[in-house]
C-alpha cells in the first residue's frame, strides 16, 4: 500500500462512490478502481463491498481509512519538517578543499558566516588526485576541486561550477637570472631543476606541456604537493616551480613570472551532488564562495 491508495480509500469512505472520488482527485473512475484493487491485494479481508450500485467500505476498510488519516497527517508533518530543514539557513554545511584552496577560501568563509542566521560551516582538507574529487561529494556538501583548463569535465554524477580560472606562474628566487624577464618561455626554463607535484595531480600535466614545448625532458628534482612547502623549497634554491597566482600568499624571497607558449591555468571548481543545493544553507555557502572568489581575483579577470 502507498499514500495515494490510502487517500483513495479515505475519500471513498467520505464521498461514497468511485465516481465522486475520481472527480475529486481529477482522475478516471477506472484509475480509482485499479488503485483499490492494488490496495486490496495483500490484505486478507475485504476493504469494500457493493450495496446496490454503490461501493462502500467494510468495517476493515473503515478501520484502514481511519489509519489513513493518521498516515496522511504524519506525512504532512514530515513534509513540513523537511521543508523547514531545506529552507533553514542556519544548518551545518560541510566543505572540503585541497590545500591551497583551503588556505584561501576557508578564512573568507569563516569571516563571512559569523552573523546570526548564518550556516555553520564544517571544514576539511582533502589532498587527493583529480579523479578522486567527485567521490568526496559523498562525505561533504561542497568540495573545492581543481583541474587544468584542457582537462576533461567532471562526471555527470556531480554538479560543478567554476569559482576561479587561475593562472599558474613560474616561481623562482628573487635573485634568479630569469627574474629580470617579464615573462619566461619553455626554453628559458627547460634546463632548470623543477619542484612539482606527485603523479595524478593536475599541475603535472602543465610540467609535461612545458617539456613538450621545449623539446626536452625537464629534470624533476623534488616532488611536493603543498604549495607553501614548495615556496620554501624554491626560495632555498631547490628549483623552479609552477605556483598559483591568486591562492598563494606572496613570499618575500620569490618572484612569479607568467609563462608564454604553454596554456598554464587551472580551474578551481565547487562540486556537489545535485540534491545538496535543495538546502538553503548550502546555497548560501555557494554564494559566499563566489563572493570570496571575486575577492581573491582582486579585480583581475577569471
XYZ file of N, CA and C in Angstrom, residues 98 100 128-130 146-151 166-169 194-210 218 220 223-225 227 230 240-244 259 262-267:
153
model
N 41.160 21.216 -1.345
C 42.582 20.913 -1.391
C 43.337 22.058 -0.727
N 45.744 24.557 -1.105
C 45.850 25.980 -1.423
C 44.482 26.636 -1.483
N 43.762 15.134 -2.732
C 43.559 13.912 -3.500
C 43.890 14.154 -4.963
N 44.065 13.070 -5.687
C 44.257 13.174 -7.131
C 42.977 13.690 -7.776
N 43.130 14.280 -8.965
C 41.990 14.926 -9.620
C 40.797 13.982 -9.756
N 40.287 21.072 -8.163
C 40.990 21.775 -9.228
C 41.279 20.846 -10.393
N 41.281 21.419 -11.575
C 41.629 20.701 -12.802
C 42.203 21.717 -13.778
N 42.963 21.252 -14.734
C 43.559 22.134 -15.726
C 42.527 22.553 -16.763
N 42.821 23.668 -17.444
C 41.915 24.222 -18.432
C 41.445 23.189 -19.448
N 42.370 22.401 -19.957
C 42.057 21.486 -21.046
C 41.702 20.080 -20.558
N 41.585 19.894 -19.256
C 41.274 18.573 -18.712
C 39.823 18.203 -18.997
N 42.511 30.194 -12.624
C 43.697 30.807 -12.021
C 44.960 30.519 -12.822
N 45.692 31.569 -13.223
C 46.965 31.335 -13.922
C 47.981 30.656 -13.007
N 48.813 29.829 -13.629
C 49.948 29.204 -12.944
C 51.213 29.868 -13.465
N 51.924 30.538 -12.578
C 53.146 31.240 -12.953
C 54.371 30.432 -12.538
N 63.369 21.308 -11.330
C 61.971 21.647 -11.052
C 61.481 20.948 -9.787
N 60.597 21.658 -9.117
C 59.859 21.094 -7.986
C 58.406 20.973 -8.447
N 57.848 19.792 -8.398
C 56.477 19.623 -8.872
C 55.722 18.626 -8.006
N 54.463 18.389 -8.400
C 53.558 17.567 -7.585
C 53.761 16.091 -7.900
N 53.085 15.254 -7.120
C 53.115 13.821 -7.364
C 52.232 13.463 -8.561
N 52.421 12.273 -9.074
C 51.616 11.806 -10.208
C 50.128 11.830 -9.855
N 49.311 12.176 -10.862
C 47.867 12.197 -10.674
C 47.307 13.548 -10.299
N 48.163 14.512 -9.993
C 47.701 15.835 -9.598
C 47.811 16.784 -10.793
N 46.855 17.736 -10.911
C 46.707 18.478 -12.159
C 47.946 19.219 -12.649
N 48.728 19.814 -11.776
C 49.842 20.663 -12.216
C 50.854 19.880 -13.051
N 50.950 18.589 -12.808
C 51.958 17.797 -13.507
C 51.754 17.835 -15.022
N 50.522 17.912 -15.480
C 50.270 17.955 -16.922
C 50.855 19.218 -17.539
N 50.867 20.322 -16.817
C 51.471 21.552 -17.339
C 52.989 21.424 -17.403
N 53.590 20.763 -16.425
C 55.030 20.485 -16.482
C 55.352 19.685 -17.743
N 54.524 18.688 -18.031
C 54.741 17.883 -19.236
C 54.569 18.720 -20.502
N 53.637 19.677 -20.485
C 53.446 20.553 -21.639
C 54.644 21.471 -21.844
N 55.256 21.931 -20.748
C 56.467 22.755 -20.851
C 57.590 21.943 -21.504
N 62.174 17.687 -18.639
C 62.592 18.517 -17.511
C 63.166 17.633 -16.402
N 63.119 16.756 -12.810
C 62.233 16.898 -11.658
C 63.017 16.560 -10.396
N 59.466 16.273 -5.426
C 58.015 16.069 -5.574
C 57.336 16.491 -4.272
N 56.649 17.624 -4.310
C 55.994 18.187 -3.122
C 54.624 18.707 -3.547
N 53.582 18.320 -2.835
C 52.227 18.751 -3.203
C 51.820 20.077 -2.581
N 51.831 23.736 -1.708
C 52.481 24.904 -2.297
C 53.243 25.743 -1.275
N 56.438 24.053 -1.140
C 57.117 24.305 -2.417
C 57.766 25.681 -2.412
N 62.861 25.581 -9.780
C 61.688 26.363 -10.169
C 60.434 25.546 -9.898
N 59.311 26.233 -9.866
C 58.036 25.538 -9.638
C 56.916 26.339 -10.264
N 55.836 25.660 -10.618
C 54.607 26.351 -11.002
C 53.847 26.714 -9.735
N 53.391 27.968 -9.675
C 52.738 28.460 -8.468
C 51.454 29.187 -8.849
N 50.340 28.921 -8.175
C 49.102 29.639 -8.473
C 49.232 31.121 -8.153
N 54.094 32.506 -17.871
C 54.715 31.566 -18.804
C 54.099 31.750 -20.188
N 52.676 28.157 -23.414
C 52.005 26.993 -22.836
C 50.773 27.498 -22.079
N 49.660 26.792 -22.246
C 48.461 27.154 -21.502
C 48.621 26.674 -20.061
N 48.864 27.608 -19.169
C 49.126 27.267 -17.765
C 48.067 27.935 -16.899
N 46.969 27.230 -16.716
C 45.869 27.771 -15.920
C 45.068 26.610 -15.352
N 44.588 26.771 -14.136
C 43.765 25.737 -13.529
C 42.402 26.304 -13.161
N 41.399 25.450 -13.207
C 40.082 25.789 -12.693
C 40.029 25.413 -11.217
